[in-house]
PDB file of C-alpha atoms in Angstrom:
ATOM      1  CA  UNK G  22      -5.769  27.236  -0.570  1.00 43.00           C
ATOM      2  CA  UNK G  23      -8.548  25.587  -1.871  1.00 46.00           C
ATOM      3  CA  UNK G  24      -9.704  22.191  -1.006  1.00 56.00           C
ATOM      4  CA  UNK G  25      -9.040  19.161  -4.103  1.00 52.00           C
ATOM      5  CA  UNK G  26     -11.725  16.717  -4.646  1.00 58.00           C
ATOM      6  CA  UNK G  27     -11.850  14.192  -1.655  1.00 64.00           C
ATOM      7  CA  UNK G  28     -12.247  11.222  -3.836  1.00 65.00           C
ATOM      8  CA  UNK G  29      -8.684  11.414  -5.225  1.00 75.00           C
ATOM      9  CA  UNK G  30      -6.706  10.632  -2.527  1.00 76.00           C
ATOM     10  CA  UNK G  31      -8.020   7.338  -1.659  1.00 75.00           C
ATOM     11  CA  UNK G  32      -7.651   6.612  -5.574  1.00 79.00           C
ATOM     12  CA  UNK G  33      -3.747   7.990  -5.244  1.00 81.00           C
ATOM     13  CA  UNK G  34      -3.328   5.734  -1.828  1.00 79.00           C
ATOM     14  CA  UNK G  35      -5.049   2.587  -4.103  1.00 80.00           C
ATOM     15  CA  UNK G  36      -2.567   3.390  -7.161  1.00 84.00           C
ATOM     16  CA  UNK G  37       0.291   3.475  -4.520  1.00 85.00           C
ATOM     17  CA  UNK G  38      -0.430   0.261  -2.981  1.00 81.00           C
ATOM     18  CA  UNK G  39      -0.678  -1.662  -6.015  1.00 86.00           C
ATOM     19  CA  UNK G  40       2.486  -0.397  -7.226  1.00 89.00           C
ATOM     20  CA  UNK G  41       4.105  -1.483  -4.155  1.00 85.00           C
ATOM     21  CA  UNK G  42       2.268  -4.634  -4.672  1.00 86.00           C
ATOM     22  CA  UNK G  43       3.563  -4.862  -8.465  1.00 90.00           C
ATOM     23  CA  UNK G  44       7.313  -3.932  -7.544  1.00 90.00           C
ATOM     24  CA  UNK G  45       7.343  -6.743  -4.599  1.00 86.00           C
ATOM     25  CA  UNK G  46       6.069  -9.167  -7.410  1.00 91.00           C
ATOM     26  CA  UNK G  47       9.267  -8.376  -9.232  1.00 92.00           C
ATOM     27  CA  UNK G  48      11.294  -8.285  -6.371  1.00 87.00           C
ATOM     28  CA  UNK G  49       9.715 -11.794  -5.501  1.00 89.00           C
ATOM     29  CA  UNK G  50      10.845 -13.483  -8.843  1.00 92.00           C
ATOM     30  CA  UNK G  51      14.218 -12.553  -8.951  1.00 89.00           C
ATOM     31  CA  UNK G  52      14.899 -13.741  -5.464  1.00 84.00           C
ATOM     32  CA  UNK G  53      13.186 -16.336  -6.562  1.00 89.00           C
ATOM     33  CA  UNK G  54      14.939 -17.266  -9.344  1.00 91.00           C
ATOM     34  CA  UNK G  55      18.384 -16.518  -7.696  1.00 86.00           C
ATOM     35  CA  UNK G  56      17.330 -18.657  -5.069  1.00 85.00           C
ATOM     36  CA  UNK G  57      16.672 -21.643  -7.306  1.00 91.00           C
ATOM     37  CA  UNK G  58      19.582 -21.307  -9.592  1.00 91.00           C
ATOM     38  CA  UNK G  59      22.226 -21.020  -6.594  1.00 85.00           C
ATOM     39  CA  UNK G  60      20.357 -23.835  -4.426  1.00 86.00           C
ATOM     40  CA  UNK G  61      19.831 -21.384  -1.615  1.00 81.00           C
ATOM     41  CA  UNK G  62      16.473 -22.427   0.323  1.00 84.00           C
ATOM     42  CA  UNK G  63      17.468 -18.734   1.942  1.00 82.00           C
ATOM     43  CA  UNK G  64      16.960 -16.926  -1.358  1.00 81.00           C
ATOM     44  CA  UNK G  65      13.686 -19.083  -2.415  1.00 86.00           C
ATOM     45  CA  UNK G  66      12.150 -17.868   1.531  1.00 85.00           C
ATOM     46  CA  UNK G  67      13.018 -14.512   0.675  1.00 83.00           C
ATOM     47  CA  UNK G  68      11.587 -14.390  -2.469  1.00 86.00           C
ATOM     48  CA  UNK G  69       7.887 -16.200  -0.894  1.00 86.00           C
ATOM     49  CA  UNK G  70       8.431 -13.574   1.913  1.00 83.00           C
ATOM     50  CA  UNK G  71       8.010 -10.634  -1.026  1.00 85.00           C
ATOM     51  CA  UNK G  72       5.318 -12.810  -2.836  1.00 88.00           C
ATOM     52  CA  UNK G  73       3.237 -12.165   0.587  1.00 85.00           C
ATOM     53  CA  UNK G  74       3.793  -8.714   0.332  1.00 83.00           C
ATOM     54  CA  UNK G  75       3.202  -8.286  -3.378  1.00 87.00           C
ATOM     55  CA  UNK G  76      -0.178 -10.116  -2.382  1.00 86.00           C
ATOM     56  CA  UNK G  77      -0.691  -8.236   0.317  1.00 81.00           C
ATOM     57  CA  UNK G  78      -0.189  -4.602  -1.621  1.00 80.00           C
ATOM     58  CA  UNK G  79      -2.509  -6.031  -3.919  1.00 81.00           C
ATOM     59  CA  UNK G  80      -5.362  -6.633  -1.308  1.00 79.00           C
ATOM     60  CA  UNK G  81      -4.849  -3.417  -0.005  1.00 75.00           C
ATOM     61  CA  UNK G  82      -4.705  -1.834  -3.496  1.00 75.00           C
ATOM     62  CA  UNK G  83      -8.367  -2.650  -4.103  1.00 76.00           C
ATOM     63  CA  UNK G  84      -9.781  -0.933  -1.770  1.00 67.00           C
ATOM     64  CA  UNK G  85      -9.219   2.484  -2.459  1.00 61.00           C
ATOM     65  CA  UNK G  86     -12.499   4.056  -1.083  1.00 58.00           C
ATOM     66  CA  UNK G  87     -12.195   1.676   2.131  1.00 62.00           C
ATOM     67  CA  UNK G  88      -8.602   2.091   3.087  1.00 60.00           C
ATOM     68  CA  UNK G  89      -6.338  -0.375   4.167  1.00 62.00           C
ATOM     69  CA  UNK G  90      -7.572  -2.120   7.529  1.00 70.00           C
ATOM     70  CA  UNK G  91      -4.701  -1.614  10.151  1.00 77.00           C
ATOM     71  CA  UNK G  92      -4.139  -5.737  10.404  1.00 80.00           C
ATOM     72  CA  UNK G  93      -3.511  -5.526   6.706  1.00 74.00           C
ATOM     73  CA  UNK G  94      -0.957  -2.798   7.263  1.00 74.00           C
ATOM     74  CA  UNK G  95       0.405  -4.588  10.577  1.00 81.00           C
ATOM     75  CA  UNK G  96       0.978  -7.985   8.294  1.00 80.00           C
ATOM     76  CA  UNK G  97       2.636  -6.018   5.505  1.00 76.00           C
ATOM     77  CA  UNK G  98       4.923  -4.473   7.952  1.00 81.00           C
ATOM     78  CA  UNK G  99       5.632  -7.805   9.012  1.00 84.00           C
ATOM     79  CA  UNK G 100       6.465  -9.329   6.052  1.00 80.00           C
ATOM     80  CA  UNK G 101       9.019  -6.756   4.932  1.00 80.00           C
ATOM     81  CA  UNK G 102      10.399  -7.198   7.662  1.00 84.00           C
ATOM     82  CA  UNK G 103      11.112 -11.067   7.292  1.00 82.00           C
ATOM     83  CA  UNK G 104      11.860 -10.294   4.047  1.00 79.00           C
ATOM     84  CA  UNK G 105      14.444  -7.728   4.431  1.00 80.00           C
ATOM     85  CA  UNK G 106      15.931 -10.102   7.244  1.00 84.00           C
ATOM     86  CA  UNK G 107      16.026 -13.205   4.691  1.00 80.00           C
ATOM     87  CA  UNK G 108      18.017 -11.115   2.173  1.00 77.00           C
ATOM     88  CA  UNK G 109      20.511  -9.724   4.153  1.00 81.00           C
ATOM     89  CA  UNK G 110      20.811 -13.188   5.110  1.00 79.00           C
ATOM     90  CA  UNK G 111      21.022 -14.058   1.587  1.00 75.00           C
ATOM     91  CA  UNK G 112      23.656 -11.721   1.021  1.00 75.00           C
ATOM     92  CA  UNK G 113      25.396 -12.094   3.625  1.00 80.00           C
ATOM     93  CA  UNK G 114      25.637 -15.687   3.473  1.00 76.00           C
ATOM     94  CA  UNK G 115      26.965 -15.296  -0.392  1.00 72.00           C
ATOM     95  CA  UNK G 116      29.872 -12.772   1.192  1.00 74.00           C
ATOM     96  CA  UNK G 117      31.267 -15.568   3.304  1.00 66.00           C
TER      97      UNK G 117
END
């Protein structure tokens, strides 16, 4: 098997990392949004929680010869994890 170029798969971990970064931006503004139009301050934290990690993605995502610096991908993991808590919340507190 022969070896690819070495320089691509920083580029494909940069391109990943900003679309991660561009899908948490979406993500952000309809939680957002939902947030704002139901008055649900748990909704609006959830949506800022994805914000950080669209921002963060985005950091990350320009660096593609450098790599992401393990705090970076510590804080990221972090993040999604509030965020993933706030929306179940969200949910969860629409179900009852």
């Amino acid at each position: 098997m022969s070896e690819g170029d070495p320089g691509l798969q920083p580029e494909r971990t940069a391109l990943a990392w900003r679309r991660t970064g561009l899908s948490a931006a979406v993500v952000a503004a309809l939680l957002v949004r939902t947030g704002v139009i139901e008055g649900s301050a748990l909704g609006v934290l959830a949506g800022l929680g994805a914000l950080a990690v669209a921002v963060i993605a985005g950091i990350a995502g320009r660096r593609p010869h450098r790599g992401a610096p393990r705090r970076v991908l510590l804080i990221t993991a972090a993040a999604i994890s509030g965020t993933g808590l706030l929306a179940a919340g969200q949910l969860l507190w629409n179900m009852s």
